Amino acid sequence: METLRLYLDKDRENSIKKAAKILKNGGIVAIPTETVYGLAANACDDNAIKAVFTAKGRPQDNPLIVHIDSMEMLGKVAKDIPESAYKCAEKFWPGPFTMVLKASDYVSKSVSAGLSTVAVRMPSDEIARAVISECTLPLAAPSANASGSPSPVTSEHVIKDLDGKIDAVIMGERCSVGVESTVVAIEEDNARLLRPGAVTAEMLKEIFPELIVDKAILSQPDSDEKVASPGMKYKHYAPSCELFLVEGESEKYCDFVNTKKDGAAICFKEEAELIKAQTFVFANQSDEKAMAFELFEMLRKLDEKGIKKAYVHAPSKNGVGLAVYNRLIRACAFRVVSV
Ligand code: AMP
Ligand code: MG
């Protein structure tokens, strides 16, 4: 199929209307959001959801996030919503925050991939919201990349992975956050962090002082282990380049990289001039938000430049750093070196 490019600078209104029309007719459209580009489909249309899984090559048991634009829509897609979820909605919506709640019968069963729960997010991105509103439908939208590859933060990334496999792509701007949403499973009075994002564990602890941080965030689940978030067990975010996550102080990291005969360094700004190998500068060491913004663009750049091996200096696990660390450890296939 030919993938239609929908431009925003020329005729924004018309592009949004066209996207909505395709979605209402069962098509699949990549849309910008504040986190990463999403591959949207009508969450109530079983065939459209199946097309999303096929286009991405996504494992059938990895559920999708449903995107909404109002609290009224939340009431349709989820049921028995606990008070704490409303508190979260007030504090973190619209924004890069997803709640796993009990599913109603409203959305297609295949969205939840066999679970009795549904993941729901209200995005803040204007274009994403305009598309949902124009459709007046909840939209299931996983990241608009080929399953396993780094998530797309520009329309060019989407085209690289999915051109010819999806109906259309909205040619929006680069995503402002750069990593996918925080995913939290809400229980009555507590919550479990399943995937870290720009809404940080520290922010969540203001509502849930006893917040549980799922161990799959920083470790590799056993192949037969049942995980709370199915996505955590798959190969993810990985460029073709072989990556190693290096933990330790700056001086030791630089020494370590300088002893290596091959491989590039993905380092902090402060370290670049101390390293002999080819460097890819991530961000300032203390700026986790900038790292999140750069992360996926950086991982894709490694492949474009034909880099075969690279040593990444691990960020801190504080704030948004935990999200960056979580994506990196998977991109590195859990190859961690301590120096
Ligand atoms: P993506 O759509 O690529 O952003 O990935 C969505 C993430 O949310 C995956 O890690 C899923 O496993 C997770 N997720 C979606 N729905 C649920 C659910 N009902 N329960 C637990 N995790 C979910
Ligand atoms: Mg994804």
mmCIF file with all atom_site columns, N, CA and C in Angstrom, residues 141-194:
data_model
loop_
_atom_site.group_PDB
_atom_site.id
_atom_site.type_symbol
_atom_site.label_atom_id
_atom_site.label_alt_id
_atom_site.label_comp_id
_atom_site.label_asym_id
_atom_site.label_entity_id
_atom_site.label_seq_id
_atom_site.pdbx_PDB_ins_code
_atom_site.Cartn_x
_atom_site.Cartn_y
_atom_site.Cartn_z
_atom_site.occupancy
_atom_site.B_iso_or_equiv
_atom_site.pdbx_formal_charge
_atom_site.auth_seq_id
_atom_site.auth_comp_id
_atom_site.auth_asym_id
_atom_site.auth_atom_id
_atom_site.pdbx_PDB_model_num
ATOM 1   N N  . ALA A 1 141 ? -2.704 3.054  20.347 1.00 0.00 ? 141 ALA A N  1
ATOM 2   C CA . ALA A 1 141 ? -1.525 3.537  19.617 1.00 0.00 ? 141 ALA A CA 1
ATOM 3   C C  . ALA A 1 141 ? -0.231 3.107  20.294 1.00 0.00 ? 141 ALA A C  1
ATOM 4   N N  . PRO A 1 142 ? 0.353  2.005  19.826 1.00 0.00 ? 142 PRO A N  1
ATOM 5   C CA . PRO A 1 142 ? 1.696  1.656  20.292 1.00 0.00 ? 142 PRO A CA 1
ATOM 6   C C  . PRO A 1 142 ? 2.703  2.543  19.558 1.00 0.00 ? 142 PRO A C  1
ATOM 7   N N  . SER A 1 143 ? 3.954  2.487  19.946 1.00 0.00 ? 143 SER A N  1
ATOM 8   C CA . SER A 1 143 ? 4.961  3.281  19.251 1.00 0.00 ? 143 SER A CA 1
ATOM 9   C C  . SER A 1 143 ? 4.990  2.877  17.769 1.00 0.00 ? 143 SER A C  1
ATOM 10  N N  . ALA A 1 144 ? 5.175  3.885  16.886 1.00 0.00 ? 144 ALA A N  1
ATOM 11  C CA . ALA A 1 144 ? 5.063  3.641  15.437 1.00 0.00 ? 144 ALA A CA 1
ATOM 12  C C  . ALA A 1 144 ? 6.395  3.217  14.819 1.00 0.00 ? 144 ALA A C  1
ATOM 13  N N  . ASN A 1 145 ? 7.009  2.197  15.417 1.00 0.00 ? 145 ASN A N  1
ATOM 14  C CA . ASN A 1 145 ? 8.266  1.651  14.894 1.00 0.00 ? 145 ASN A CA 1
ATOM 15  C C  . ASN A 1 145 ? 8.054  0.178  14.565 1.00 0.00 ? 145 ASN A C  1
ATOM 16  N N  . ALA A 1 146 ? 9.018  -0.416 13.867 1.00 0.00 ? 146 ALA A N  1
ATOM 17  C CA . ALA A 1 146 ? 9.007  -1.868 13.711 1.00 0.00 ? 146 ALA A CA 1
ATOM 18  C C  . ALA A 1 146 ? 9.350  -2.440 15.088 1.00 0.00 ? 146 ALA A C  1
ATOM 19  N N  . SER A 1 147 ? 8.600  -3.447 15.518 1.00 0.00 ? 147 SER A N  1
ATOM 20  C CA . SER A 1 147 ? 8.798  -4.026 16.842 1.00 0.00 ? 147 SER A CA 1
ATOM 21  C C  . SER A 1 147 ? 10.283 -4.365 17.060 1.00 0.00 ? 147 SER A C  1
ATOM 22  N N  . GLY A 1 148 ? 10.825 -3.934 18.203 1.00 0.00 ? 148 GLY A N  1
ATOM 23  C CA . GLY A 1 148 ? 12.219 -4.248 18.529 1.00 0.00 ? 148 GLY A CA 1
ATOM 24  C C  . GLY A 1 148 ? 13.191 -3.126 18.232 1.00 0.00 ? 148 GLY A C  1
ATOM 25  N N  . SER A 1 149 ? 12.866 -2.267 17.255 1.00 0.00 ? 149 SER A N  1
ATOM 26  C CA . SER A 1 149 ? 13.810 -1.200 16.895 1.00 0.00 ? 149 SER A CA 1
ATOM 27  C C  . SER A 1 149 ? 13.571 0.034  17.781 1.00 0.00 ? 149 SER A C  1
ATOM 28  N N  . PRO A 1 150 ? 14.500 1.004  17.769 1.00 0.00 ? 150 PRO A N  1
ATOM 29  C CA . PRO A 1 150 ? 14.299 2.189  18.619 1.00 0.00 ? 150 PRO A CA 1
ATOM 30  C C  . PRO A 1 150 ? 12.992 2.903  18.281 1.00 0.00 ? 150 PRO A C  1
ATOM 31  N N  . SER A 1 151 ? 12.322 3.436  19.298 1.00 0.00 ? 151 SER A N  1
ATOM 32  C CA . SER A 1 151 ? 11.034 4.114  19.071 1.00 0.00 ? 151 SER A CA 1
ATOM 33  C C  . SER A 1 151 ? 11.234 5.363  18.209 1.00 0.00 ? 151 SER A C  1
ATOM 34  N N  . PRO A 1 152 ? 10.197 5.743  17.435 1.00 0.00 ? 152 PRO A N  1
ATOM 35  C CA . PRO A 1 152 ? 10.330 6.872  16.507 1.00 0.00 ? 152 PRO A CA 1
ATOM 36  C C  . PRO A 1 152 ? 10.004 8.210  17.176 1.00 0.00 ? 152 PRO A C  1
ATOM 37  N N  . VAL A 1 153 ? 10.899 9.169  17.053 1.00 0.00 ? 153 VAL A N  1
ATOM 38  C CA . VAL A 1 153 ? 10.605 10.498 17.598 1.00 0.00 ? 153 VAL A CA 1
ATOM 39  C C  . VAL A 1 153 ? 10.446 11.550 16.502 1.00 0.00 ? 153 VAL A C  1
ATOM 40  N N  . THR A 1 154 ? 10.579 11.127 15.236 1.00 0.00 ? 154 THR A N  1
ATOM 41  C CA . THR A 1 154 ? 10.307 12.034 14.103 1.00 0.00 ? 154 THR A CA 1
ATOM 42  C C  . THR A 1 154 ? 9.481  11.259 13.067 1.00 0.00 ? 154 THR A C  1
ATOM 43  N N  . SER A 1 155 ? 8.835  12.012 12.172 1.00 0.00 ? 155 SER A N  1
ATOM 44  C CA . SER A 1 155 ? 8.049  11.349 11.123 1.00 0.00 ? 155 SER A CA 1
ATOM 45  C C  . SER A 1 155 ? 8.979  10.571 10.185 1.00 0.00 ? 155 SER A C  1
ATOM 46  N N  . GLU A 1 156 ? 10.233 11.034 10.057 1.00 0.00 ? 156 GLU A N  1
ATOM 47  C CA . GLU A 1 156 ? 11.204 10.310 9.201  1.00 0.00 ? 156 GLU A CA 1
ATOM 48  C C  . GLU A 1 156 ? 11.486 8.918  9.778  1.00 0.00 ? 156 GLU A C  1
ATOM 49  N N  . HIS A 1 157 ? 11.580 8.822  11.102 1.00 0.00 ? 157 HIS A N  1
ATOM 50  C CA . HIS A 1 157 ? 11.797 7.508  11.729 1.00 0.00 ? 157 HIS A CA 1
ATOM 51  C C  . HIS A 1 157 ? 10.634 6.561  11.399 1.00 0.00 ? 157 HIS A C  1
ATOM 52  N N  . VAL A 1 158 ? 9.410  7.107  11.452 1.00 0.00 ? 158 VAL A N  1
ATOM 53  C CA . VAL A 1 158 ? 8.224  6.283  11.164 1.00 0.00 ? 158 VAL A CA 1
ATOM 54  C C  . VAL A 1 158 ? 8.315  5.762  9.733  1.00 0.00 ? 158 VAL A C  1
ATOM 55  N N  . ILE A 1 159 ? 8.645  6.678  8.810  1.00 0.00 ? 159 ILE A N  1
ATOM 56  C CA . ILE A 1 159 ? 8.694  6.311  7.393  1.00 0.00 ? 159 ILE A CA 1
ATOM 57  C C  . ILE A 1 159 ? 9.769  5.248  7.162  1.00 0.00 ? 159 ILE A C  1
ATOM 58  N N  . LYS A 1 160 ? 10.901 5.410  7.840  1.00 0.00 ? 160 LYS A N  1
ATOM 59  C CA . LYS A 1 160 ? 11.996 4.439  7.688  1.00 0.00 ? 160 LYS A CA 1
ATOM 60  C C  . LYS A 1 160 ? 11.507 3.019  8.050  1.00 0.00 ? 160 LYS A C  1
ATOM 61  N N  . ASP A 1 161 ? 10.720 2.910  9.117  1.00 0.00 ? 161 ASP A N  1
ATOM 62  C CA . ASP A 1 161 ? 10.287 1.593  9.604  1.00 0.00 ? 161 ASP A CA 1
ATOM 63  C C  . ASP A 1 161 ? 9.012  1.082  8.925  1.00 0.00 ? 161 ASP A C  1
ATOM 64  N N  . LEU A 1 162 ? 8.077  1.993  8.614  1.00 0.00 ? 162 LEU A N  1
ATOM 65  C CA . LEU A 1 162 ? 6.721  1.519  8.277  1.00 0.00 ? 162 LEU A CA 1
ATOM 66  C C  . LEU A 1 162 ? 6.186  1.975  6.916  1.00 0.00 ? 162 LEU A C  1
ATOM 67  N N  . ASP A 1 163 ? 7.027  2.630  6.101  1.00 0.00 ? 163 ASP A N  1
ATOM 68  C CA . ASP A 1 163 ? 6.537  3.095  4.805  1.00 0.00 ? 163 ASP A CA 1
ATOM 69  C C  . ASP A 1 163 ? 6.011  1.909  3.986  1.00 0.00 ? 163 ASP A C  1
ATOM 70  N N  . GLY A 1 164 ? 4.813  2.063  3.434  1.00 0.00 ? 164 GLY A N  1
ATOM 71  C CA . GLY A 1 164 ? 4.213  1.000  2.628  1.00 0.00 ? 164 GLY A CA 1
ATOM 72  C C  . GLY A 1 164 ? 3.431  -0.011 3.470  1.00 0.00 ? 164 GLY A C  1
ATOM 73  N N  . LYS A 1 165 ? 3.519  0.107  4.797  1.00 0.00 ? 165 LYS A N  1
ATOM 74  C CA . LYS A 1 165 ? 2.810  -0.863 5.652  1.00 0.00 ? 165 LYS A CA 1
ATOM 75  C C  . LYS A 1 165 ? 1.634  -0.244 6.391  1.00 0.00 ? 165 LYS A C  1
ATOM 76  N N  . ILE A 1 166 ? 1.530  1.098  6.348  1.00 0.00 ? 166 ILE A N  1
ATOM 77  C CA . ILE A 1 166 ? 0.438  1.776  7.071  1.00 0.00 ? 166 ILE A CA 1
ATOM 78  C C  . ILE A 1 166 ? -0.259 2.748  6.117  1.00 0.00 ? 166 ILE A C  1
ATOM 79  N N  . ASP A 1 167 ? -1.485 3.165  6.481  1.00 0.00 ? 167 ASP A N  1
ATOM 80  C CA . ASP A 1 167 ? -2.255 3.991  5.557  1.00 0.00 ? 167 ASP A CA 1
ATOM 81  C C  . ASP A 1 167 ? -1.708 5.404  5.438  1.00 0.00 ? 167 ASP A C  1
ATOM 82  N N  . ALA A 1 168 ? -1.304 5.989  6.577  1.00 0.00 ? 168 ALA A N  1
ATOM 83  C CA . ALA A 1 168 ? -0.853 7.385  6.505  1.00 0.00 ? 168 ALA A CA 1
ATOM 84  C C  . ALA A 1 168 ? 0.054  7.715  7.679  1.00 0.00 ? 168 ALA A C  1
ATOM 85  N N  . VAL A 1 169 ? 0.800  8.808  7.517  1.00 0.00 ? 169 VAL A N  1
ATOM 86  C CA . VAL A 1 169 ? 1.596  9.335  8.624  1.00 0.00 ? 169 VAL A CA 1
ATOM 87  C C  . VAL A 1 169 ? 1.411  10.845 8.674  1.00 0.00 ? 169 VAL A C  1
ATOM 88  N N  . ILE A 1 170 ? 1.133  11.362 9.865  1.00 0.00 ? 170 ILE A N  1
ATOM 89  C CA . ILE A 1 170 ? 1.056  12.819 10.023 1.00 0.00 ? 170 ILE A CA 1
ATOM 90  C C  . ILE A 1 170 ? 2.480  13.338 10.200 1.00 0.00 ? 170 ILE A C  1
ATOM 91  N N  . MET A 1 171 ? 2.881  14.270 9.323  1.00 0.00 ? 171 MET A N  1
ATOM 92  C CA . MET A 1 171 ? 4.260  14.757 9.308  1.00 0.00 ? 171 MET A CA 1
ATOM 93  C C  . MET A 1 171 ? 4.409  15.888 10.339 1.00 0.00 ? 171 MET A C  1
ATOM 94  N N  . GLY A 1 172 ? 4.381  15.517 11.613 1.00 0.00 ? 172 GLY A N  1
ATOM 95  C CA . GLY A 1 172 ? 4.457  16.513 12.688 1.00 0.00 ? 172 GLY A CA 1
ATOM 96  C C  . GLY A 1 172 ? 5.891  16.809 13.084 1.00 0.00 ? 172 GLY A C  1
ATOM 97  N N  . GLU A 1 173 ? 6.028  17.472 14.229 1.00 0.00 ? 173 GLU A N  1
ATOM 98  C CA . GLU A 1 173 ? 7.363  17.851 14.708 1.00 0.00 ? 173 GLU A CA 1
ATOM 99  C C  . GLU A 1 173 ? 8.010  16.721 15.503 1.00 0.00 ? 173 GLU A C  1
ATOM 100 N N  . ARG A 1 174 ? 9.270  16.943 15.868 1.00 0.00 ? 174 ARG A N  1
ATOM 101 C CA . ARG A 1 174 ? 9.965  15.976 16.716 1.00 0.00 ? 174 ARG A CA 1
ATOM 102 C C  . ARG A 1 174 ? 9.296  15.963 18.102 1.00 0.00 ? 174 ARG A C  1
ATOM 103 N N  . CYS A 1 175 ? 9.163  14.772 18.679 1.00 0.00 ? 175 CYS A N  1
ATOM 104 C CA . CYS A 1 175 ? 8.466  14.616 19.960 1.00 0.00 ? 175 CYS A CA 1
ATOM 105 C C  . CYS A 1 175 ? 9.255  15.306 21.075 1.00 0.00 ? 175 CYS A C  1
ATOM 106 N N  . SER A 1 176 ? 8.537  16.014 21.949 1.00 0.00 ? 176 SER A N  1
ATOM 107 C CA . SER A 1 176 ? 9.231  16.844 22.933 1.00 0.00 ? 176 SER A CA 1
ATOM 108 C C  . SER A 1 176 ? 9.804  16.053 24.104 1.00 0.00 ? 176 SER A C  1
ATOM 109 N N  . VAL A 1 177 ? 9.181  14.937 24.473 1.00 0.00 ? 177 VAL A N  1
ATOM 110 C CA . VAL A 1 177 ? 9.707  14.152 25.613 1.00 0.00 ? 177 VAL A CA 1
ATOM 111 C C  . VAL A 1 177 ? 10.773 13.176 25.126 1.00 0.00 ? 177 VAL A C  1
ATOM 112 N N  . GLY A 1 178 ? 10.456 12.377 24.119 1.00 0.00 ? 178 GLY A N  1
ATOM 113 C CA . GLY A 1 178 ? 11.465 11.501 23.525 1.00 0.00 ? 178 GLY A CA 1
ATOM 114 C C  . GLY A 1 178 ? 11.459 10.069 24.013 1.00 0.00 ? 178 GLY A C  1
ATOM 115 N N  . VAL A 1 179 ? 10.876 9.775  25.160 1.00 0.00 ? 179 VAL A N  1
ATOM 116 C CA . VAL A 1 179 ? 10.699 8.371  25.588 1.00 0.00 ? 179 VAL A CA 1
ATOM 117 C C  . VAL A 1 179 ? 9.210  8.121  25.834 1.00 0.00 ? 179 VAL A C  1
ATOM 118 N N  . GLU A 1 180 ? 8.813  6.854  25.783 1.00 0.00 ? 180 GLU A N  1
ATOM 119 C CA . GLU A 1 180 ? 7.401  6.505  25.918 1.00 0.00 ? 180 GLU A CA 1
ATOM 120 C C  . GLU A 1 180 ? 6.885  6.844  27.317 1.00 0.00 ? 180 GLU A C  1
ATOM 121 N N  . SER A 1 181 ? 5.548  6.802  27.423 1.00 0.00 ? 181 SER A N  1
ATOM 122 C CA . SER A 1 181 ? 4.903  7.210  28.674 1.00 0.00 ? 181 SER A CA 1
ATOM 123 C C  . SER A 1 181 ? 5.267  6.317  29.856 1.00 0.00 ? 181 SER A C  1
ATOM 124 N N  . THR A 1 182 ? 5.144  6.899  31.036 1.00 0.00 ? 182 THR A N  1
ATOM 125 C CA . THR A 1 182 ? 5.207  6.147  32.283 1.00 0.00 ? 182 THR A CA 1
ATOM 126 C C  . THR A 1 182 ? 3.989  5.223  32.322 1.00 0.00 ? 182 THR A C  1
ATOM 127 N N  . VAL A 1 183 ? 4.186  3.939  32.645 1.00 0.00 ? 183 VAL A N  1
ATOM 128 C CA . VAL A 1 183 ? 3.042  3.027  32.772 1.00 0.00 ? 183 VAL A CA 1
ATOM 129 C C  . VAL A 1 183 ? 2.942  2.549  34.224 1.00 0.00 ? 183 VAL A C  1
ATOM 130 N N  . VAL A 1 184 ? 1.749  2.727  34.781 1.00 0.00 ? 184 VAL A N  1
ATOM 131 C CA . VAL A 1 184 ? 1.514  2.387  36.183 1.00 0.00 ? 184 VAL A CA 1
ATOM 132 C C  . VAL A 1 184 ? 0.272  1.510  36.297 1.00 0.00 ? 184 VAL A C  1
ATOM 133 N N  . ALA A 1 185 ? 0.382  0.393  37.011 1.00 0.00 ? 185 ALA A N  1
ATOM 134 C CA . ALA A 1 185 ? -0.806 -0.419 37.299 1.00 0.00 ? 185 ALA A CA 1
ATOM 135 C C  . ALA A 1 185 ? -1.379 0.097  38.613 1.00 0.00 ? 185 ALA A C  1
ATOM 136 N N  . ILE A 1 186 ? -2.638 0.553  38.546 1.00 0.00 ? 186 ILE A N  1
ATOM 137 C CA . ILE A 1 186 ? -3.259 1.146  39.734 1.00 0.00 ? 186 ILE A CA 1
ATOM 138 C C  . ILE A 1 186 ? -4.014 0.070  40.500 1.00 0.00 ? 186 ILE A C  1
ATOM 139 N N  . GLU A 1 187 ? -3.687 -0.041 41.794 1.00 0.00 ? 187 GLU A N  1
ATOM 140 C CA . GLU A 1 187 ? -4.484 -0.901 42.657 1.00 0.00 ? 187 GLU A CA 1
ATOM 141 C C  . GLU A 1 187 ? -5.293 0.036  43.544 1.00 0.00 ? 187 GLU A C  1
ATOM 142 N N  . GLU A 1 188 ? -6.067 -0.507 44.480 1.00 0.00 ? 188 GLU A N  1
ATOM 143 C CA . GLU A 1 188 ? -6.959 0.340  45.263 1.00 0.00 ? 188 GLU A CA 1
ATOM 144 C C  . GLU A 1 188 ? -6.219 1.546  45.888 1.00 0.00 ? 188 GLU A C  1
ATOM 145 N N  . ASP A 1 189 ? -5.225 1.254  46.752 1.00 0.00 ? 189 ASP A N  1
ATOM 146 C CA . ASP A 1 189 ? -4.522 2.348  47.432 1.00 0.00 ? 189 ASP A CA 1
ATOM 147 C C  . ASP A 1 189 ? -3.070 2.442  47.043 1.00 0.00 ? 189 ASP A C  1
ATOM 148 N N  . ASN A 1 190 ? -2.641 1.580  46.168 1.00 0.00 ? 190 ASN A N  1
ATOM 149 C CA . ASN A 1 190 ? -1.224 1.612  45.806 1.00 0.00 ? 190 ASN A CA 1
ATOM 150 C C  . ASN A 1 190 ? -1.068 1.462  44.288 1.00 0.00 ? 190 ASN A C  1
ATOM 151 N N  . ALA A 1 191 ? 0.169  1.521  43.842 1.00 0.00 ? 191 ALA A N  1
ATOM 152 C CA . ALA A 1 191 ? 0.423  1.402  42.409 1.00 0.00 ? 191 ALA A CA 1
ATOM 153 C C  . ALA A 1 191 ? 1.760  0.728  42.183 1.00 0.00 ? 191 ALA A C  1
ATOM 154 N N  . ARG A 1 192 ? 1.867  0.109  41.009 1.00 0.00 ? 192 ARG A N  1
ATOM 155 C CA . ARG A 1 192 ? 3.108  -0.558 40.621 1.00 0.00 ? 192 ARG A CA 1
ATOM 156 C C  . ARG A 1 192 ? 3.621  0.108  39.349 1.00 0.00 ? 192 ARG A C  1
ATOM 157 N N  . LEU A 1 193 ? 4.844  0.586  39.402 1.00 0.00 ? 193 LEU A N  1
ATOM 158 C CA . LEU A 1 193 ? 5.447  1.216  38.227 1.00 0.00 ? 193 LEU A CA 1
ATOM 159 C C  . LEU A 1 193 ? 5.933  0.115  37.286 1.00 0.00 ? 193 LEU A C  1
ATOM 160 N N  . LEU A 1 194 ? 5.329  0.063  36.077 1.00 0.00 ? 194 LEU A N  1
ATOM 161 C CA . LEU A 1 194 ? 5.677  -0.989 35.122 1.00 0.00 ? 194 LEU A CA 1
ATOM 162 C C  . LEU A 1 194 ? 6.693  -0.503 34.091 1.00 0.00 ? 194 LEU A C  1
#
